[in-house]
XYZ file of C-alpha atoms in Angstrom:
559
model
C 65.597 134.117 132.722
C 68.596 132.340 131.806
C 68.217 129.855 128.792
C 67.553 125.837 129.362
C 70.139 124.500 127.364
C 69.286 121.317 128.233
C 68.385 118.687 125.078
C 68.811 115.334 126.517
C 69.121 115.783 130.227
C 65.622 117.425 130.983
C 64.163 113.897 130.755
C 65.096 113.578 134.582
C 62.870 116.502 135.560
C 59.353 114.632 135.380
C 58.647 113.036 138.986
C 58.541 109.552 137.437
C 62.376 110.368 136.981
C 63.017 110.486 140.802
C 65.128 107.021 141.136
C 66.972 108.762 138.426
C 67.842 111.466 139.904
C 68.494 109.479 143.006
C 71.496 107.825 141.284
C 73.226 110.979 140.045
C 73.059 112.589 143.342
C 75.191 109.351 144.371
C 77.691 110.633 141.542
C 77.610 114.216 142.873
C 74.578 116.486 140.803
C 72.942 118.712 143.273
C 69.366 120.319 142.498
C 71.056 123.370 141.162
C 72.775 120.842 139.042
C 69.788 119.456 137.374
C 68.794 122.518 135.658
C 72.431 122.682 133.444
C 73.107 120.753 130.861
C 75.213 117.448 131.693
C 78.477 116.893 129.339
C 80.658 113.786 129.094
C 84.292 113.661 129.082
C 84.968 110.709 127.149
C 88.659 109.692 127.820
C 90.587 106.974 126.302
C 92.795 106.791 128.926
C 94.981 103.969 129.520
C 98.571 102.602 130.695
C 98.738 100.127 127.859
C 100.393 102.497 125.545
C 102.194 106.034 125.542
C 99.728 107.593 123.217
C 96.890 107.525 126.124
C 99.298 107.446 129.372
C 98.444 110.866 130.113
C 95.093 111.442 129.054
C 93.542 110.810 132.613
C 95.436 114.673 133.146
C 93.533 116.317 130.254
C 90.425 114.644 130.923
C 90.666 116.105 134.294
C 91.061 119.842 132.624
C 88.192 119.528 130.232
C 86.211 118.456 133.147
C 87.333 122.052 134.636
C 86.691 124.133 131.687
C 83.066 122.482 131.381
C 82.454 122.989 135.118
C 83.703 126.817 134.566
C 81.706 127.798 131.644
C 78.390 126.306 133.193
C 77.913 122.646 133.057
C 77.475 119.230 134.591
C 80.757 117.477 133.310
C 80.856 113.756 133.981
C 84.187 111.509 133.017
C 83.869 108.111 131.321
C 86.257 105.990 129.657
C 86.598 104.186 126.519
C 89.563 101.622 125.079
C 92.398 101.811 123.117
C 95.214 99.682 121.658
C 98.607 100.868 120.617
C 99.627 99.855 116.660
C 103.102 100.009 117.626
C 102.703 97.288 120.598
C 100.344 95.193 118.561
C 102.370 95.654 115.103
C 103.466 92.567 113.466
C 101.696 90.339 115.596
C 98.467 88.534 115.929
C 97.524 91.565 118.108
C 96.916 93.562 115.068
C 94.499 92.456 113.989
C 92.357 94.125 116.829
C 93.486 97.622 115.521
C 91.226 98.649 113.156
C 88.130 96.744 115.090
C 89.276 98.458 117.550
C 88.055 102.206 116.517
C 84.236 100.881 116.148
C 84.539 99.666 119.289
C 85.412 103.181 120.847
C 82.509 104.631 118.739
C 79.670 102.658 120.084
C 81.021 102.737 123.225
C 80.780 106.481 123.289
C 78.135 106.379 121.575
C 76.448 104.068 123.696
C 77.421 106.441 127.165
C 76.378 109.439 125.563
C 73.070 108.172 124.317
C 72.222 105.528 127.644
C 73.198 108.909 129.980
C 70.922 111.057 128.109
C 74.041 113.459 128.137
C 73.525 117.219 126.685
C 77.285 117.341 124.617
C 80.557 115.793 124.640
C 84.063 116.479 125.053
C 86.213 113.499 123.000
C 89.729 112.731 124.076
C 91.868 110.314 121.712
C 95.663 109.962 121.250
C 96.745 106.893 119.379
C 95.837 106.124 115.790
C 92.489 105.035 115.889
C 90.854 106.184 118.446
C 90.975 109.812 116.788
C 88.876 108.254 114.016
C 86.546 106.162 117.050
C 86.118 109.397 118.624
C 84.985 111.009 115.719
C 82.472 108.711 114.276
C 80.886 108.474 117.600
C 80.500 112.889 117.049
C 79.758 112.394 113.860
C 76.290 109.990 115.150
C 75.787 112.238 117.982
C 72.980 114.397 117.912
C 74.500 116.525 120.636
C 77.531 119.061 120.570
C 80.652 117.820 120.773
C 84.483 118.907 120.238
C 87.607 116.475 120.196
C 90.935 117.056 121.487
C 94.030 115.125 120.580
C 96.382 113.928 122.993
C 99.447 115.254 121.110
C 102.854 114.684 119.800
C 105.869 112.729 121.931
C 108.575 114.305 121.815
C 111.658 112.984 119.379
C 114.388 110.512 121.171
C 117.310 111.257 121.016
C 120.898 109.125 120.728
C 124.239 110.228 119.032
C 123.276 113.384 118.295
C 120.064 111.600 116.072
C 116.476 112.030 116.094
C 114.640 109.143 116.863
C 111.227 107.761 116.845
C 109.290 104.641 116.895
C 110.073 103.955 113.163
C 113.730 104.195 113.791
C 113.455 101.183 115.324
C 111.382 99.126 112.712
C 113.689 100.167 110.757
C 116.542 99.148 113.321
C 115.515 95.293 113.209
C 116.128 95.458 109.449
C 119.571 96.979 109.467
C 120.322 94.732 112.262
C 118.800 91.272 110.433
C 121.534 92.539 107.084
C 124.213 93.056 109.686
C 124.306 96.765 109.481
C 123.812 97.403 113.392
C 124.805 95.158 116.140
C 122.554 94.205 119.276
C 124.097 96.193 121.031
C 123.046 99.547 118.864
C 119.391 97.844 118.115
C 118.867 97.985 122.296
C 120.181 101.537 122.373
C 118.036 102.724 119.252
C 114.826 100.674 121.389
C 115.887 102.538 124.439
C 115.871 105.976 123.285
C 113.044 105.856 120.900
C 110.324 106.992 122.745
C 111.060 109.360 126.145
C 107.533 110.174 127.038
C 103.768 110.741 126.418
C 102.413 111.303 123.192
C 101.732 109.976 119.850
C 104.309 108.639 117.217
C 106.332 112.291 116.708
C 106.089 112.035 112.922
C 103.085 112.484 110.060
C 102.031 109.492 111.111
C 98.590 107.697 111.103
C 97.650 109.729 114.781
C 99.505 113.188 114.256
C 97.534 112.871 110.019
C 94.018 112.184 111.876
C 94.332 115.176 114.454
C 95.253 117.478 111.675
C 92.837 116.178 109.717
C 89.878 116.536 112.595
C 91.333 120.585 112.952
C 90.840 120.861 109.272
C 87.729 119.439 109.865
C 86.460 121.812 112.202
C 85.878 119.688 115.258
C 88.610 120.497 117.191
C 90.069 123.957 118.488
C 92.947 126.006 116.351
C 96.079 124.325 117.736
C 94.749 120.998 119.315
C 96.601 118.609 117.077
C 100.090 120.006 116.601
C 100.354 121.313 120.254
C 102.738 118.662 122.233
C 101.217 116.067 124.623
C 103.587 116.870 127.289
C 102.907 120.413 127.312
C 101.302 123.454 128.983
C 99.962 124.016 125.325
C 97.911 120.561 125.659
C 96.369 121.630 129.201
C 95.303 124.830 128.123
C 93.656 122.972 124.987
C 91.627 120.650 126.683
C 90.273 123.144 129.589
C 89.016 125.660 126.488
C 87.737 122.277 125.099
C 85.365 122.224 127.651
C 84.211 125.553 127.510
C 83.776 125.447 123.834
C 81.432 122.764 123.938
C 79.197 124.974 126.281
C 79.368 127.975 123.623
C 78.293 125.443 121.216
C 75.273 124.578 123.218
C 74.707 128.402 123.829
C 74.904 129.036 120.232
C 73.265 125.898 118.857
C 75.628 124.363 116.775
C 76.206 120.795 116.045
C 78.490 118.274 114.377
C 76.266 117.900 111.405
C 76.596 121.915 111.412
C 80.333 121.377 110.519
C 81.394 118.332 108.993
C 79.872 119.209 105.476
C 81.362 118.546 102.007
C 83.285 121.452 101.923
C 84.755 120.901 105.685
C 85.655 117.240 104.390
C 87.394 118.475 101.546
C 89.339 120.720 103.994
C 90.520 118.069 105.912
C 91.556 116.111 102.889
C 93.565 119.097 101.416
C 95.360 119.514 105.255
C 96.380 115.868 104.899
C 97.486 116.408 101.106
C 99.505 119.299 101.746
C 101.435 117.982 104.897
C 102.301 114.686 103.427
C 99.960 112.396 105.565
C 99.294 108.564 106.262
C 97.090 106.472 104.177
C 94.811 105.713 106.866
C 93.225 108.508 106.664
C 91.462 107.954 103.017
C 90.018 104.883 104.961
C 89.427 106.913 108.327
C 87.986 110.005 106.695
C 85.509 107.691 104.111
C 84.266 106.149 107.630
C 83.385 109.412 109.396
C 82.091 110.604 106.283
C 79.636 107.755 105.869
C 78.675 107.795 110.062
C 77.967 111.841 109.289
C 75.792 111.559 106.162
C 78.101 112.836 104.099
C 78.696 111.925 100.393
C 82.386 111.286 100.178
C 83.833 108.652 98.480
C 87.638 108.047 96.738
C 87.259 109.851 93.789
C 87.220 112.897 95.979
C 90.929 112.027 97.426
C 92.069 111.323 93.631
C 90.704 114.839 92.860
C 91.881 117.218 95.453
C 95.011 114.773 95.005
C 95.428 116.664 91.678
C 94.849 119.736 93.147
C 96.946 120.347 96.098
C 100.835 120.197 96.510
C 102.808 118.244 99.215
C 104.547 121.289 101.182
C 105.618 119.815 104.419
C 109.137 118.152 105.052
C 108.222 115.823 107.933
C 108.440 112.360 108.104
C 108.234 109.759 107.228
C 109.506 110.243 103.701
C 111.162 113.916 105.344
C 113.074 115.389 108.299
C 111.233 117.124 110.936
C 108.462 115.841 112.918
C 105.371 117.381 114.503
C 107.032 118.899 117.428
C 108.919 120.573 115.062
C 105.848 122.035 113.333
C 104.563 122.987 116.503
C 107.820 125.336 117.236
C 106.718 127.316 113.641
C 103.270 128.278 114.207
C 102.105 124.187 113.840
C 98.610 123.530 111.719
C 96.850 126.522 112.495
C 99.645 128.599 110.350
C 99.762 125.995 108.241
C 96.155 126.477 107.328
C 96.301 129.694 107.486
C 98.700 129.268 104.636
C 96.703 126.970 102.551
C 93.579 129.365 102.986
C 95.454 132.582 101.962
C 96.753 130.997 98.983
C 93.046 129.412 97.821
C 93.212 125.727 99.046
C 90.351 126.148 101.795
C 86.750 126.805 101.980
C 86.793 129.273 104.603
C 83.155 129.557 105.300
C 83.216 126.280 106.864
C 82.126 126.422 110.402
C 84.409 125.208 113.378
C 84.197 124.638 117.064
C 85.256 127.904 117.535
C 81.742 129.059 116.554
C 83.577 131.043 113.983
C 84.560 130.043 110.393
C 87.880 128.396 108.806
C 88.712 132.127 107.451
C 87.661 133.663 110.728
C 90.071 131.268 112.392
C 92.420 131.828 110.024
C 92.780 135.994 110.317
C 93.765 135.062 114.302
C 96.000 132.345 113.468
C 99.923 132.919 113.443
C 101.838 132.685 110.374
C 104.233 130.727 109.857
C 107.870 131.925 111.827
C 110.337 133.333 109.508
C 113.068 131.695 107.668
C 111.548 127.922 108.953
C 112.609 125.405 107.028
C 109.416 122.743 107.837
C 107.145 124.115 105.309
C 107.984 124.440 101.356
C 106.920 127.469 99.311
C 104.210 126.467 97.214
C 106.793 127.350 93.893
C 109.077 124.373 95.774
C 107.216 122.475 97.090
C 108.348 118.705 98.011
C 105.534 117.358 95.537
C 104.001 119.435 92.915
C 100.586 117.328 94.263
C 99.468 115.441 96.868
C 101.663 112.449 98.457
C 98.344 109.579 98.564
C 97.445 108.212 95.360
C 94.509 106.246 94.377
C 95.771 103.550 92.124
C 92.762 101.161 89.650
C 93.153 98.628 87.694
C 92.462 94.604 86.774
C 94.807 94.265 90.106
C 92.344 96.747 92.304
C 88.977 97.707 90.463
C 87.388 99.330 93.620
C 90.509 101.566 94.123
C 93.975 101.242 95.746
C 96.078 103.608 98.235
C 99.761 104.324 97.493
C 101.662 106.764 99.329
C 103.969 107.942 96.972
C 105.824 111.053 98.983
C 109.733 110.598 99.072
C 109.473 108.026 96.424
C 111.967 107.905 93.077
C 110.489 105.003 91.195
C 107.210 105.703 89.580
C 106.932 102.489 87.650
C 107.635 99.139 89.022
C 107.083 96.140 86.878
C 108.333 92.271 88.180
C 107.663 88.888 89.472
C 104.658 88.574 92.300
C 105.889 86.834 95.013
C 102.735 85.095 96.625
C 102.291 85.277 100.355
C 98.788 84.233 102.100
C 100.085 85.746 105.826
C 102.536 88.426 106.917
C 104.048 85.968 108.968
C 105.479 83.793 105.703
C 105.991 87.040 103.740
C 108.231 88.229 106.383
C 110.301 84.896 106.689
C 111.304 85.036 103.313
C 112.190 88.754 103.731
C 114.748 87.889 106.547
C 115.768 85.113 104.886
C 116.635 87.159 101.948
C 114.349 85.118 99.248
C 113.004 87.948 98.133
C 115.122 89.659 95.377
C 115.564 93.531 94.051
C 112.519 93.452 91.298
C 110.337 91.567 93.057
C 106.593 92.290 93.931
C 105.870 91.104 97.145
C 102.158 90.641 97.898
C 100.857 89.558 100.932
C 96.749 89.211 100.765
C 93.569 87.970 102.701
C 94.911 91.087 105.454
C 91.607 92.929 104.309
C 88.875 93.772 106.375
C 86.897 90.645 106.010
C 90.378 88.367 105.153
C 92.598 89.206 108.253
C 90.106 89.838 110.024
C 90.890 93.639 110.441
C 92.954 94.506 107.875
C 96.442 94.913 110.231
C 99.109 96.978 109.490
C 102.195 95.732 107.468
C 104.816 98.512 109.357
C 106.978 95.614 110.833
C 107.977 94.374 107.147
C 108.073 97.492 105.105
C 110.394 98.493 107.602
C 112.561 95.587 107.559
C 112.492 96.115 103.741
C 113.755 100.060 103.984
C 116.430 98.666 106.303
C 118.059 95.804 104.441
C 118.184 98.857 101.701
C 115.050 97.135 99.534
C 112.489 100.116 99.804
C 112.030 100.638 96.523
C 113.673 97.922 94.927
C 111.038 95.612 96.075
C 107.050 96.327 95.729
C 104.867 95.635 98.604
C 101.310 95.237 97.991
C 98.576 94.119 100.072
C 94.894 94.498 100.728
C 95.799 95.072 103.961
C 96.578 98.567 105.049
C 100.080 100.510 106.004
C 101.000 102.613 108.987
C 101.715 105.810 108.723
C 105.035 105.014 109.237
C 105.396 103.623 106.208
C 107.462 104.783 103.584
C 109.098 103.084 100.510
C 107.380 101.248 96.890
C 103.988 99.527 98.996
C 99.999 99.942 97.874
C 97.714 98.959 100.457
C 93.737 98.685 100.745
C 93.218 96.944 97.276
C 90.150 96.188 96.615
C 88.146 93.846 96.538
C 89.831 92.017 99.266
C 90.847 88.501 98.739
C 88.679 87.105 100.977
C 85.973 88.220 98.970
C 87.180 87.018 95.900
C 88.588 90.165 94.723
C 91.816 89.359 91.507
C 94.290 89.953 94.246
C 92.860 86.352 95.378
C 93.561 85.186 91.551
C 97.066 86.481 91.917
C 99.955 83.562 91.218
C 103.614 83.272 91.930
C 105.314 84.295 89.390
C 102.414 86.838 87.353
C 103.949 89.772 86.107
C 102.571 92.639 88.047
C 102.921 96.630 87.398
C 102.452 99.352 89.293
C 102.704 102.959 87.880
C 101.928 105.988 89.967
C 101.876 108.282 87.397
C 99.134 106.670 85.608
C 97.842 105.762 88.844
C 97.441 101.889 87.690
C 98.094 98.815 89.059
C 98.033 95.951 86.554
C 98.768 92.610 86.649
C 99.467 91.047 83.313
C 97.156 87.806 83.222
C 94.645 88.040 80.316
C 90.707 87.905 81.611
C 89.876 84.527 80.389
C 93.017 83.119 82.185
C 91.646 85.212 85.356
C 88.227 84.046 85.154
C 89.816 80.204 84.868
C 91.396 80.490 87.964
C 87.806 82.253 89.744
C 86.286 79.174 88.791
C 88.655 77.402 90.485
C 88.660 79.840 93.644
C 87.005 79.216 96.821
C 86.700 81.326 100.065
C 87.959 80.633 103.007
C 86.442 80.515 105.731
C 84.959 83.556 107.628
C 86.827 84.167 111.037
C 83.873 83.052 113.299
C 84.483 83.876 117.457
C 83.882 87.234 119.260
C 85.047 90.713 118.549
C 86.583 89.371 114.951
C 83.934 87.595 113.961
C 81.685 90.139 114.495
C 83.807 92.311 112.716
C 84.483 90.478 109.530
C 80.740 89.470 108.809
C 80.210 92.999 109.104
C 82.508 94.865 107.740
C 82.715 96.901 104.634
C 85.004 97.621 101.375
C 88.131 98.824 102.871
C 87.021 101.634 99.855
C 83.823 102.484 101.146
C 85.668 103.175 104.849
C 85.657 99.543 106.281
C 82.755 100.510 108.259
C 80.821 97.994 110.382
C 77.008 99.898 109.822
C 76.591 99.576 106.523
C 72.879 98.542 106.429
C 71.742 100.519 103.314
C-alpha cells in the first residue's frame, strides 16, 4: 500500500469535512486527489517590477513538476516591491516591511489551507528573505527557487546595470555626462527579467539560501530568462515531494552549521550587507542561535575570491557561464570552508552535492585563487564602538581607505543629506551621517543607494564617509557603515551625534568612534527626546514592533 504522505491535508477526510471538500472540488481536487498530499506554489509574481515579471512562468513549472512527482499543487500569490523603483523616495520605506509581510502571508496560506509542503518563488531583494522566514516557521517541507539574474545592458560597447545609472545622476549633477547620455545609460540599463545582474542584495540572498540548503544546486546563479530557470523550478516541485517521501524538513537543514555555510558563500563572493540583517532574521524565525559575532568570526576566516560587482567586474550571469555557485561551493568545500554534512533539498548533503557539482571552467577569470584572492578575508565588517555599541555593518570590498577620521555632517532625513550633496556642501573629509532611517526611526530602515551613488559619481566615494543607521543596497560601494545600532530613534549615540563632532571610522580595527567624551554624551541624553513613533497602518505597525536592526529587525520578537 502506497504511503499517506499526507500531514496537514488529511484533516478533510472526516465527514464533518464535507463543505470542505466541497470547495476544493470547485478549485479542481478530485477524490483520487484527496488521498495526495496538497502543495502550494507560492509566487510573488507581479508587473510592478522586473525582478517578479516572469515569475507567473516558473510558478506554472513548479506546479508541473509537483503534479508529476505525485501531488496536489495549488498556486497562490504573495507581494513584492522593487528597491530600485522605490529607492530614494518615500516609497522606501515599505522595503524592508515589506519582507514580513510576504512571510505571514505565506505563512498565513500555508497554515489557513492546511497545505502538506511548499514550493517558494522570490526574485527581488526581499522577498528571498520573506520567502524564507515563512520556510523557516513552516512545519511542512518546503524548497525555494530564485527568480534569477537579468541579463547585463549593454551601450558603447559597456556593461550596464541598474547601478550604472545611480551612478549616472551623479556624474551628470558634476557635469560629467549630459542628458542626453543619462537617458541612454536609463535606456539600456535593464533589457529584461531578472534581478539586479550584480552581487547585489537579491543575487547575495539566493546564494546565500543555496548555501543554505533550501534551494536546489544551481537555483540562484542560473539566469531568469533562461531554459536553466525552467528546468529549476519544475525539479523544484518534484523535490519537495522527495522531501515528503523521505521526511525531511526545514528545521532538518537550516542548522548552525548550514547557517555558517551560507555566511561563508556570502563572504567569499563579496556579498551585500543585507544579508547580516536578512540571515540574523531567518535565523531567529528557525530557532537558530545566530547572532553578529558569528559574521565577525567567519569574517576572519574566509577570503573574498569573487571579482563581481559592485566593488568588481563581472556580474552573476557571468558566474553562471563558469560553473556559477554550485562550483563555487564546490570550491570552498574542497579547500575546507564548508560543513559538508549539512543536509540540502536535494535529500543529499553539501559534500554529496558537491562531488556532482562542476568545477569551475578553466582559465575563468571570475573567481580568484585562494593565494590571490581579492581580499585576504571577508568583504562585510562588523564595526563597535561609543558610535555603534550593538554592532555596525561596513562593506569594505574594493575599498583603499581603511581609516577615515573628519567633521560629522548632521542630517535628520536623506532628503536634506542629499540636497547638500548636489549642492556640493559637503566637502572631501567629511562624515556624512544621515540617522533616525532605522527600523523604528524611518520607519523601515530604507536604503541610502540613491546618495552613495551620487557620491561615487561626483568622484567622493571614499573621500566622504557615509554613515547611517539605516541600511545600504547591495549596490553600494564606496566609504558608508550602515545598521548602527542602537538606532536614533531609540536613543542610541548616533542620536547624540552633533555637527561638527569628530568622528572615526577604522576598518581594520573594526571601530567606529566618535570623539565626544561620555560625560559630554550623557549631557546631551539628558537633553534628548524621542520623536515621535510613526503611528498609521503598515508602518506603524512595523515600527512599534520591530527589532534591533542587530538582532535581524524582526517584527516577532516576543521573548
Amino acid at each position: 500500500m502506497k504511503k499517506d504522505l499526507r500531514i496537514k491535508s488529511n484533516v478533510f477526510d472526516d465527514s464533518k469535512r464535507a463543505p470542505n471538500r466541497a470547495m476544493l472540488r470547485a478549485v479542481g481536487v478530485t477524490d483520487e486527489d484527496f488521498k495526495k498530499p496538497m502543495i502550494g506554489i507560492a509566487s510573488t509574481w507581479s508587473e510592478v517590477t522586473p525582478c517578479n515579471i516572469h515569475l507567473d512562468q516558473l510558478a506554472v513549472k513548479a506546479k508541473e513538476g509537483a503534479r508529476e512527482a505525485g501531488g496536489v499543487p495549488m498556486i497562490f500569490n504573495s507581494i513584492t516591491v522593487s528597491d530600485g523603483i522605490s529607492m530614494g523616495t518615500q516609497g522606501m520605506r515599505y522595503s524592508l516591511p515589506s519582507r514580513d509581510v510576504i512571510a505571514d502571508s505565506i505563512e498565513t496560506v500555508v497554515g489557513a489551507e492546511n497545505l502538506d509542503a511548499f514550493v517558494a518563488i522570490g526574485g527581488c531583494d526581499k522577498n528571498i528573505p520573506g520567502c524564507m522566514i515563512s520556510i523557516a516557521r513552516a512545519d511542512v517541507p518546503a524548497v525555494f527557487v530564485y527568480g534569477g539574474t537579468i541579463s547585463p545592458g549593454f551601450h558603447n560597447g559597456e556593461k550596464l546595470d541598474i547601478v550604472s545609472v545611480f551612478e549616472g545622476v551623479g556624474k551628470h549633477n558634476n557635469g560629467d555626462i549630459n542628458d542626453n547620455q543619462l537617458h541612454k545609460i536609463e535606456c539600456h540599463a535593464c533589457p529584461g527579467a531578472g534581478s539586479c545582474g550584480g552581487m547585489y542584495t537579491a543575487n547575495t540572498m539566493a546564494s546565500a539560501v543555496e548555501a543554505l540548503g533550501m534551494s536546489l544546486p544551481g537555483s540562484s546563479s542560473n539566469p531568469a530568462e533562461s531554459k536553466y530557470k525552467l528546468k529549476d523550478s519544475d525539479e523544484a516541485g518534484q523535490a519537495v515531494y522527495r522531501l515528503l517521501e523521505q521526511g525531511i524538513y526545514p528545521k532538518d537543514i537550516m542548522t548552525k552549521e548550514a547557517f555558517e555555510n551560507a555566511i561563508t558563500v556570502v563572504m567569499a563572493l563579496g556579498g551585500s550587507t543585507n544579508a547580516v540583517l536578512h540571515l540574523l532574521a531567518i535565523a531567529h524565525s528557525a530557532g537558530v542561535d545566530v547572532t553578529i559575532d558569528d559574521f565577525d568570526r567567519i569574517q576572519k576566516e574566509v577570503p573574498h575570491i569573487a571579482d563581481l560587482k559592485p566593488s568588481g567586474k563581472y556580474v552573476m550571469e557571468d558566474l553562471h557561464r563558469v560553473g556559477g555557485v554550485p562550483a563555487v561551493m564546490k570550491l570552498l568545500y574542497e579547500n575546507g570552508y564548508l560543513h559538508g554534512d549539512c543536509l540540502t533539498v536535494t535529500g543529499k548533503t553539501v559534500a554529496e552535492n558537491a562531488a556532482e557539482a562542476p568545477s569551475l571552467t578553466e582559465g575563468q577569470e571570475i573567481i580568484l585563487p585562494f593565494d590571490k584572492p581579492y581580499r585576504k578575508n571577508g568583504p562585510l565588517v562588523i564595526l563597535k564602538g561609543n558610535l555603534a555599541p550593538s554592532g555596525a555593518v561596513a562593506k569594505v570590498s574594493g575599498v583603499k581607505v581603511k581609516r577615515h577620521t573628519g567633521p560629522a555632517r548632521v542630517f535628520d532625513t536623506e532628503e536634506e543629506a542629499t540636497d547638500a550633496v548636489i549642492n556640493n556642501d559637503i566637502n572631501e573629509g567629511d562624515v556624512l551621517v544621515i540617522r533616525y532611517e532605522g527600523p523604528k526611526g524611518g520607519p523601515g530602515m530604507p536604503e541610502m543607494l540613491s546618495i552613495s551613488a551620487i557620491l561615487v559619481g561626483k568622484g567622493l566615494g571614499e573621500k566622504v564617509a557615509l554613515l547611517t543607521d539605516g541600511r545600504f543596497s547591495g549596490g553600494t560601494h564606496g566609504l558608508v557603515v550602515g545598521h548602527i545600532a542602537p538606532e536614533a530613534q531609540v536613543g542610541g549615540p548616533i542620536a547624540l551625534l552633533q555637527e561638527g563632532d569628530m568622528v572615526t571610522i577604522d576598518s581594520d580595527r573594526q571601530e567606529i568612534i566618535m570623539d565626544v567624551p561620555e560625560e559630554e554624551l550623557e549631557a546631551r541624553r539628558k537633553q534628548w527626546t524621542a520623536p515621535p513613533l510613526y503611528a498609521k497602518g503598515v508602518l506603524g505597525k512595523y515600527a512599534h514592533n520591530v527589532s534591533c536592526s542587530s538582532k535581524g529587525a524582526v517584527t516577532d520578537n516576543f521573548k
